[in-house]
mmCIF file of C-alpha atoms and ligand atoms in Angstrom:
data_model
loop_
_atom_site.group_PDB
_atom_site.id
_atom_site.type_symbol
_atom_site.label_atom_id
_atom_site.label_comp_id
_atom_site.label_asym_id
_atom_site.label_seq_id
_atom_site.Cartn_x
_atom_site.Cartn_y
_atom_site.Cartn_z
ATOM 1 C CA UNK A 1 131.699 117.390 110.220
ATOM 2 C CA UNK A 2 135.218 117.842 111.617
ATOM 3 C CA UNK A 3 137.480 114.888 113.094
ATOM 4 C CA UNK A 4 136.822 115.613 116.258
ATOM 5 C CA UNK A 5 133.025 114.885 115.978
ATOM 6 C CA UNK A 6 133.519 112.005 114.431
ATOM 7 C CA UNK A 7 135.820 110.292 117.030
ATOM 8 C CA UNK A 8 133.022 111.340 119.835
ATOM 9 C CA UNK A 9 130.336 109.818 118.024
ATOM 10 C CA UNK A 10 132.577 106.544 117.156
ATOM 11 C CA UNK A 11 133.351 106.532 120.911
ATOM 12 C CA UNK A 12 129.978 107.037 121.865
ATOM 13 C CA UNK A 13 128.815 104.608 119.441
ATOM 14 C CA UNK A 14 130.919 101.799 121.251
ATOM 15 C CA UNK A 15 129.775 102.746 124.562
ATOM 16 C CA UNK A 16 127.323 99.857 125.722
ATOM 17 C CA UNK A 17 124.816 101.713 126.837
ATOM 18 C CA UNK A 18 125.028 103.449 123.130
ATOM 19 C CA UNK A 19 124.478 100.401 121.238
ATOM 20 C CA UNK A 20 122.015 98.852 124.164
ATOM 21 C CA UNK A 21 119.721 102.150 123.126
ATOM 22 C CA UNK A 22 120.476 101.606 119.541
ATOM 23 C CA UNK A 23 119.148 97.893 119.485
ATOM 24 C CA UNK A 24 115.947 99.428 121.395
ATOM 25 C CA UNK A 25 115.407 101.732 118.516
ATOM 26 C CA UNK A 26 115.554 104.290 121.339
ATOM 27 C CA UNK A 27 117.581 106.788 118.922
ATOM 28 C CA UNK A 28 116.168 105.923 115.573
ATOM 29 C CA UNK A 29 112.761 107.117 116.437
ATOM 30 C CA UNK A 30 114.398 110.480 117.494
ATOM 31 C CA UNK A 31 117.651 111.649 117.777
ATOM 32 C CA UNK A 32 120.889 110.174 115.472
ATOM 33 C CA UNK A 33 124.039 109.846 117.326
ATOM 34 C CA UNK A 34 126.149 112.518 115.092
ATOM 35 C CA UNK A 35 122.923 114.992 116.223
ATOM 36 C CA UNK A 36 123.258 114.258 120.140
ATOM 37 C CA UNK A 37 126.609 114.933 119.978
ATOM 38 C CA UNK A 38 125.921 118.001 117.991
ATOM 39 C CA UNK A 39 123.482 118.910 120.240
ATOM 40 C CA UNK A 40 125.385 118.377 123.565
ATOM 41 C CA UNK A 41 128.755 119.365 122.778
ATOM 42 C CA UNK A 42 130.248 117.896 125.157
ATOM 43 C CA UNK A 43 132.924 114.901 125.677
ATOM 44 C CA UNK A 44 130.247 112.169 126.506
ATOM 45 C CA UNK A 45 132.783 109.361 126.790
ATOM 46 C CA UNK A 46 132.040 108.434 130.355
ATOM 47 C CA UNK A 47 128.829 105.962 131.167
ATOM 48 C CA UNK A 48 127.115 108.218 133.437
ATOM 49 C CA UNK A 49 127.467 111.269 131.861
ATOM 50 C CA UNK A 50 126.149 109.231 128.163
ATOM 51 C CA UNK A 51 123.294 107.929 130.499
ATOM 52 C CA UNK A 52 122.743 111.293 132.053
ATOM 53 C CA UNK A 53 122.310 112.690 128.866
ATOM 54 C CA UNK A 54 119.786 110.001 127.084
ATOM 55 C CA UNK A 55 117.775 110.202 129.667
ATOM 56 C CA UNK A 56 117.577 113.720 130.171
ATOM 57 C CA UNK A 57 116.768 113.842 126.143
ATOM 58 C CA UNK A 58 113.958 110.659 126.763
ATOM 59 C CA UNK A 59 112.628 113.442 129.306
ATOM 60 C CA UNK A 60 112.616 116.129 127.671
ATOM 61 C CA UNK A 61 110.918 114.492 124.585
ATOM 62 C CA UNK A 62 108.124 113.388 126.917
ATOM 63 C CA UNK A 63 107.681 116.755 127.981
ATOM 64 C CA UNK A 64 107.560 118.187 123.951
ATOM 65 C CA UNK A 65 105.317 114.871 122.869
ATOM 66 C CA UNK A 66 102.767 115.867 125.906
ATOM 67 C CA UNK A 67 102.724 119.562 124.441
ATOM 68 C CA UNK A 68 102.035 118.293 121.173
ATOM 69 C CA UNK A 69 99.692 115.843 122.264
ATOM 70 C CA UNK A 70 95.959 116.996 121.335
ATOM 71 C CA UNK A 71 93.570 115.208 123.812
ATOM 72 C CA UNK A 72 90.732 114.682 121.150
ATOM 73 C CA UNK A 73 92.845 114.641 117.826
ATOM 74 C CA UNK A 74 91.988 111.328 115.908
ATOM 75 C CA UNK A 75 93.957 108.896 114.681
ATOM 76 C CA UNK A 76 93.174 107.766 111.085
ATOM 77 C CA UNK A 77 90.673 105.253 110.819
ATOM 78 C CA UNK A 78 90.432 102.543 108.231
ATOM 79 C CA UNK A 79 87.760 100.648 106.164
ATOM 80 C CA UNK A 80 86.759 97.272 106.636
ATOM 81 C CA UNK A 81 88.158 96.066 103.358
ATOM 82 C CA UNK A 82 91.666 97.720 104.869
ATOM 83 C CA UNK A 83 91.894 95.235 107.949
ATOM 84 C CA UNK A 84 94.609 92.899 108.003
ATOM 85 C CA UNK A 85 93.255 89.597 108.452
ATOM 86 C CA UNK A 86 96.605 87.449 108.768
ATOM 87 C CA UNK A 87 97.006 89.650 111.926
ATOM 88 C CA UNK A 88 100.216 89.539 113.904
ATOM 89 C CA UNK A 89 100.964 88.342 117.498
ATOM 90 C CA UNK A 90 104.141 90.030 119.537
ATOM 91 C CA UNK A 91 104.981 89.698 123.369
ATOM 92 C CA UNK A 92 108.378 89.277 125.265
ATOM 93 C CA UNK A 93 107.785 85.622 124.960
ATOM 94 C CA UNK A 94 106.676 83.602 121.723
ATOM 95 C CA UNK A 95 103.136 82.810 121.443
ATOM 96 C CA UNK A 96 103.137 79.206 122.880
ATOM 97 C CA UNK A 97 103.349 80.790 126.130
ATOM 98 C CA UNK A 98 100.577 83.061 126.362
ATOM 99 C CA UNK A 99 98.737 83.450 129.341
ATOM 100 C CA UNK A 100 95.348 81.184 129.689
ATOM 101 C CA UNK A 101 92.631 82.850 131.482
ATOM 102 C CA UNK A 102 89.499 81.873 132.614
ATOM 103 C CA UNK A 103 86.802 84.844 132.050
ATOM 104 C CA UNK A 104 84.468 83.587 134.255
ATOM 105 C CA UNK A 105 87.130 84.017 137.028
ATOM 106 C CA UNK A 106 88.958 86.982 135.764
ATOM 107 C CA UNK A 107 88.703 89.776 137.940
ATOM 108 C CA UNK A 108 90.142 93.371 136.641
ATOM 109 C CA UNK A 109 91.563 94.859 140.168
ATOM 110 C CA UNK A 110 91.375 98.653 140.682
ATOM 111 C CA UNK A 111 94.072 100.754 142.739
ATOM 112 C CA UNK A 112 94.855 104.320 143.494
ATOM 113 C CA UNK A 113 92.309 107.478 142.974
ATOM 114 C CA UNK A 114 89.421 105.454 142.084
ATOM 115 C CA UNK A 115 86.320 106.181 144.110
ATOM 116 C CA UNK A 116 85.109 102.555 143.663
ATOM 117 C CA UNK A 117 87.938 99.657 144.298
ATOM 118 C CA UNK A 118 85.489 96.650 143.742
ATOM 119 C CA UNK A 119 87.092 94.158 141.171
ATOM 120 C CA UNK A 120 85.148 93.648 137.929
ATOM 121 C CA UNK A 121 84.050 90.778 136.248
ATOM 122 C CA UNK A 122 83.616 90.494 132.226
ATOM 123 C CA UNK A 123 80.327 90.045 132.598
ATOM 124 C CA UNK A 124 79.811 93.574 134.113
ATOM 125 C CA UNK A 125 82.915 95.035 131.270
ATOM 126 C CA UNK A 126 80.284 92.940 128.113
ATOM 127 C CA UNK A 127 77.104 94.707 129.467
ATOM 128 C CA UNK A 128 78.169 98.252 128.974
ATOM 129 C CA UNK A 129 77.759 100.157 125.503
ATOM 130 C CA UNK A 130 80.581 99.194 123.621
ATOM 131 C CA UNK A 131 82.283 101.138 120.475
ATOM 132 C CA UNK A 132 84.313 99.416 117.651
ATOM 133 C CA UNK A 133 87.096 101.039 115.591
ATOM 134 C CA UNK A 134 89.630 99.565 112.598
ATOM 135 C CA UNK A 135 93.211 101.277 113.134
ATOM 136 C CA UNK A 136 96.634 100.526 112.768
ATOM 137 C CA UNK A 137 98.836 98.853 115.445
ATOM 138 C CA UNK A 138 101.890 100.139 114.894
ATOM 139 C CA UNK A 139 105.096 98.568 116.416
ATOM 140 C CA UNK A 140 108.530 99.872 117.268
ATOM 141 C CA UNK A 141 110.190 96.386 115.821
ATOM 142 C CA UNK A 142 109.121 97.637 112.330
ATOM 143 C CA UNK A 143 106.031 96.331 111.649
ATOM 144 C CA UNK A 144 101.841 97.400 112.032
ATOM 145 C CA UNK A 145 98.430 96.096 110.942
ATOM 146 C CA UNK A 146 95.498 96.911 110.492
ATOM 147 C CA UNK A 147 92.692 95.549 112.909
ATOM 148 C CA UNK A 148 89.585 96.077 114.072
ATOM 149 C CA UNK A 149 88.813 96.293 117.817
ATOM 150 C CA UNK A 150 85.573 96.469 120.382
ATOM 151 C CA UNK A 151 85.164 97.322 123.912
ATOM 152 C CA UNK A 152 84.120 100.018 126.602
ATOM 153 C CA UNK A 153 86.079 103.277 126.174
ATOM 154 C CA UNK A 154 88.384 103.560 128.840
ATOM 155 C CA UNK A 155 87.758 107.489 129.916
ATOM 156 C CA UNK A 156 83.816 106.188 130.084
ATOM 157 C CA UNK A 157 84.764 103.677 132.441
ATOM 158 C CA UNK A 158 87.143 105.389 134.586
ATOM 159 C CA UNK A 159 84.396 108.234 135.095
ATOM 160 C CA UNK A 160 81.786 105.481 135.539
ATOM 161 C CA UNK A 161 84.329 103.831 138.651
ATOM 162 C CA UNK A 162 85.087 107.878 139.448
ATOM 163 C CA UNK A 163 88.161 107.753 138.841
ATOM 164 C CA UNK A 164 90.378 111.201 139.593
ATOM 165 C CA UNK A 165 90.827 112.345 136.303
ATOM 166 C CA UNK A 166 92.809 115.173 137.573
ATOM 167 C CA UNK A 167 95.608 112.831 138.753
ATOM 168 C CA UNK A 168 98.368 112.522 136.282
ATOM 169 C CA UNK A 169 98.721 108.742 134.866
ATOM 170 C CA UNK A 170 96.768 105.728 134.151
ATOM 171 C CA UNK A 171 98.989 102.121 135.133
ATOM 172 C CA UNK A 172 98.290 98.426 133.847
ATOM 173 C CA UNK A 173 99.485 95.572 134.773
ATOM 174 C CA UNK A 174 98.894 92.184 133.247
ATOM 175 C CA UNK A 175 98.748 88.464 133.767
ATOM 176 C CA UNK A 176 101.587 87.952 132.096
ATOM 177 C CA UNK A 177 104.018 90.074 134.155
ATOM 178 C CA UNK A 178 103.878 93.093 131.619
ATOM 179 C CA UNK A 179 102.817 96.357 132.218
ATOM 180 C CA UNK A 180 102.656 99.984 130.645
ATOM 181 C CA UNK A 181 101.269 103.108 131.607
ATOM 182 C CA UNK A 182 99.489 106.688 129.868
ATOM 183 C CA UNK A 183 99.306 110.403 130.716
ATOM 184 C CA UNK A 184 95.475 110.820 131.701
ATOM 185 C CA UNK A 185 94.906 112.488 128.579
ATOM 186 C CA UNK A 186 95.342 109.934 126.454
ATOM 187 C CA UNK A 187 93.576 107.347 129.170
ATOM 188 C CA UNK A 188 90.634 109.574 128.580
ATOM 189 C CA UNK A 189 91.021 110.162 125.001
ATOM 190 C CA UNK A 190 87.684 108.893 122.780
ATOM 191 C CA UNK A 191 89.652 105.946 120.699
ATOM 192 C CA UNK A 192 91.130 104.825 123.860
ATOM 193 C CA UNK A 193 89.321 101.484 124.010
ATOM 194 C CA UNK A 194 89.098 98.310 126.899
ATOM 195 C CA UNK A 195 88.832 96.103 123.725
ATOM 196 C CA UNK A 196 86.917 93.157 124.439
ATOM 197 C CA UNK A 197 86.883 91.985 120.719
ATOM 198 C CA UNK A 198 89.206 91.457 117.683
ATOM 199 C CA UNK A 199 87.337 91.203 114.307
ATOM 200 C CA UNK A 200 84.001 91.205 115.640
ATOM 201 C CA UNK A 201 84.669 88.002 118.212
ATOM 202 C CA UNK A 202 85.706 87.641 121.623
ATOM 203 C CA UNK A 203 89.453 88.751 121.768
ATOM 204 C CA UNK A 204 91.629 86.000 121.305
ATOM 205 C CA UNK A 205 93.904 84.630 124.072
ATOM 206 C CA UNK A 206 96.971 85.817 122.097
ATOM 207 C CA UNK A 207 95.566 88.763 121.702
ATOM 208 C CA UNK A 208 95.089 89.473 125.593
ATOM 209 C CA UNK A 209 91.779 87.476 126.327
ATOM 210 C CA UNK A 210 89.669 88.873 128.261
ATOM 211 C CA UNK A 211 90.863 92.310 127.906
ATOM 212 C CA UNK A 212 93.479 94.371 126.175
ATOM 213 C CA UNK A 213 94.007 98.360 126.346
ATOM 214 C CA UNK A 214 93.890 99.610 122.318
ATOM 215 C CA UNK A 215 95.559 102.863 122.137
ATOM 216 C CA UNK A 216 95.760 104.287 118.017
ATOM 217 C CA UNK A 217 97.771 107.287 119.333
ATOM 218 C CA UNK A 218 100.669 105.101 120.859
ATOM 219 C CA UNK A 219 103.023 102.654 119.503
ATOM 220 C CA UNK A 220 101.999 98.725 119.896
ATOM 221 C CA UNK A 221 104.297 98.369 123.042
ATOM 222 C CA UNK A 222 101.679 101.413 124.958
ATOM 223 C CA UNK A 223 98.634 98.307 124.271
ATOM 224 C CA UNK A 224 98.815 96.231 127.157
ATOM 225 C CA UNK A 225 97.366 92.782 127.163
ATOM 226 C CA UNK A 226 95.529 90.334 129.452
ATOM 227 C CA UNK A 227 95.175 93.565 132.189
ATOM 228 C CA UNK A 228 94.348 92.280 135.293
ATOM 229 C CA UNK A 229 94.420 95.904 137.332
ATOM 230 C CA UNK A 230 94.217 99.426 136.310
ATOM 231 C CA UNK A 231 95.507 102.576 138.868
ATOM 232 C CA UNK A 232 94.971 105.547 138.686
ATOM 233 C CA UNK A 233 98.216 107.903 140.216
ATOM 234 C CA UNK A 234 100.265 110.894 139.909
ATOM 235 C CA UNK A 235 103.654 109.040 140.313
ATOM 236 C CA UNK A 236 104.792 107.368 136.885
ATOM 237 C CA UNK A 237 103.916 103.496 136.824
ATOM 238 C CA UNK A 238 106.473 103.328 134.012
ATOM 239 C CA UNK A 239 105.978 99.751 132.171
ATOM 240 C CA UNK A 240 107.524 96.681 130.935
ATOM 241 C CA UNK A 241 109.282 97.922 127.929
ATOM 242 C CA UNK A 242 109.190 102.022 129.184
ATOM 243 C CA UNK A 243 111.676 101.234 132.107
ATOM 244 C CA UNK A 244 114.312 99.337 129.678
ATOM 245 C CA UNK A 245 114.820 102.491 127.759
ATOM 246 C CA UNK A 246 111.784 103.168 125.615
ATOM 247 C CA UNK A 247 110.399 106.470 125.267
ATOM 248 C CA UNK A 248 107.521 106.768 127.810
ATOM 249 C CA UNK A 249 105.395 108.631 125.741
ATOM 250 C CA UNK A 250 105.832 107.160 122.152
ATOM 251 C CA UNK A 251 102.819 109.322 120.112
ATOM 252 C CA UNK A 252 102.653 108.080 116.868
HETATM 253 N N1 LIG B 1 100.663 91.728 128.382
HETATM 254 C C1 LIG B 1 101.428 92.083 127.329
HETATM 255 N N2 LIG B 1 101.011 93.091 126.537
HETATM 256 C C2 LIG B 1 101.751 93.470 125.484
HETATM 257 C C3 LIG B 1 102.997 92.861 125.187
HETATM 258 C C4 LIG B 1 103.425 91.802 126.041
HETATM 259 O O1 LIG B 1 104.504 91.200 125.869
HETATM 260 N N3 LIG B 1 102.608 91.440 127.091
HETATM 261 N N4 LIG B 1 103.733 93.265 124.072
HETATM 262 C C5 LIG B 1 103.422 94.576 123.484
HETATM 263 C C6 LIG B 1 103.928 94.760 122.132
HETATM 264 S S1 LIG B 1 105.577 95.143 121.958
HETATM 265 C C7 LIG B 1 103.118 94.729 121.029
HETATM 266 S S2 LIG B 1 103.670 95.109 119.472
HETATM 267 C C8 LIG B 1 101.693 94.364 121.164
HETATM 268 C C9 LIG B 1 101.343 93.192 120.243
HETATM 269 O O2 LIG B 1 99.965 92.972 120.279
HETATM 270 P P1 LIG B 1 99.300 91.867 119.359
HETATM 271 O O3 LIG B 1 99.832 90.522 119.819
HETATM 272 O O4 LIG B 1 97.845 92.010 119.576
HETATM 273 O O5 LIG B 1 99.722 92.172 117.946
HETATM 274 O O6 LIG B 1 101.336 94.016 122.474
HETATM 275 C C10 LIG B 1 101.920 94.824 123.461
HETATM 276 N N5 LIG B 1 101.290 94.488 124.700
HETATM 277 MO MO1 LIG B 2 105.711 96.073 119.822
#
């Protein structure tokens, strides 16, 4: 590695937007900083060229993760004596301030290319056939656990509301003023779940009570809680967490 290189990466190490990224683990899951400037070869020095150029790499690893992406590839599955029972709670906010919601009340909203718009209850979520499956939650802070969740596959309920499953991405939005978003592939892949339950009893309010999205093939930031409306669109919805510089896809 030759001086030069080096000094770019120490300069583009200081730049804020470099060590903003950094904190967000942004690079770490990827791309180093010695590699980016390998790979660009450029002078990056300047905050809109740096910016161009990590978020024309966040792009372009969307694009590859899609591609790799097999709609009905499983991720692993775990036995019961594998769960994790001192399970862990994460939001933006600690734990003290997690949403309360009523579920006789709660109404999940739907928007976009839906056929049928009418809100609906839990009651109507509870009495359709529900699946169960142990994975591990995975998160980008550097920690994952094994649980065990129950609920109405998403892709069976989309198709049951007739959703456009052509259209390109599936938004959420919660109670809590979070919100993420999936390509319709994963939306409608078989361990995407509306989970209902956490070890075998009604989800817990920390754990997004009434209703959480459990995705196994995305990191624990891509598993909305306490949803509140679901769209269906082929504009990006980005998210909470995807528009402050996470990768939009993160497959794990
Ligand atoms: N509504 C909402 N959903 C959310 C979050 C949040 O802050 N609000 N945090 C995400 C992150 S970063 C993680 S790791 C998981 C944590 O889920 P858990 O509390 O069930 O472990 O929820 C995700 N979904
Ligand atoms: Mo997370």
């Amino acid at each position: 590695m030759s001086l030069i290189k080096n000094h770019k990466r120490i300069v583009m190490a200081d730049h804020p937007a470099v060590r903003d990224l950094e904190r967000r683990h942004f690079l770490r899951q990827g791309l180093s900083l010695g590699a980016l400037t390998l790979l660009t070869g450029c002078d990056v020095t300047d905050s809109d060229a740096v910016d161009g150029v990590l978020r024309g790499i966040s792009r372009w690893n969307d694009r590859v993760q899609a591609w790799l992406f097999h709609p009905n590839k499983l991720a692993p599955t775990f036995a019961e004596s594998e769960i994790d029972h001192n399970f862990r709670f994460n939001a933006f906010y600690p734990e003290s301030k997690a949403p309360v919601i009523d579920g006789a009340s709660w109404r999940l909203r739907l928007d976009g290319k839906i056929a049928d718009k009418r809100p609906w209850t839990l009651a109507q979520l509870n009495a359709m056939q529900q699946e169960s499956q142990i994975t591990r939650h995975v998160c980008v802070e550097g920690w994952s656990k094994i649980g065990k969740w129950g609920g109405v596959p998403l892709g069976r309920f989309l198709r049951q509301v007739g959703a456009d499953t052509s259209a390109k991405y599936v938004g959420f939005t919660c109670a809590d003023g979070y919100s993420s978003s999936m390509d319709m592939a994963t939306a409608l892949h078989p361990q995407t779940l509306m989970a209902l339950t956490f070890a075998d009893q009604t989800l817990p309010r920390k754990f997004g009570y009434p209703m959480k999205i459990r995705v196994p093939t995305k990191l624990g930031f891509k598993n909305p809680k306490f949803i509140v409306e679901i769209s269906v669109r082929d504009d990006n919805p980005g998210g909470y967490w995807e528009d402050r510089g996470y990768n939009w896809f993160s497959g794990i």
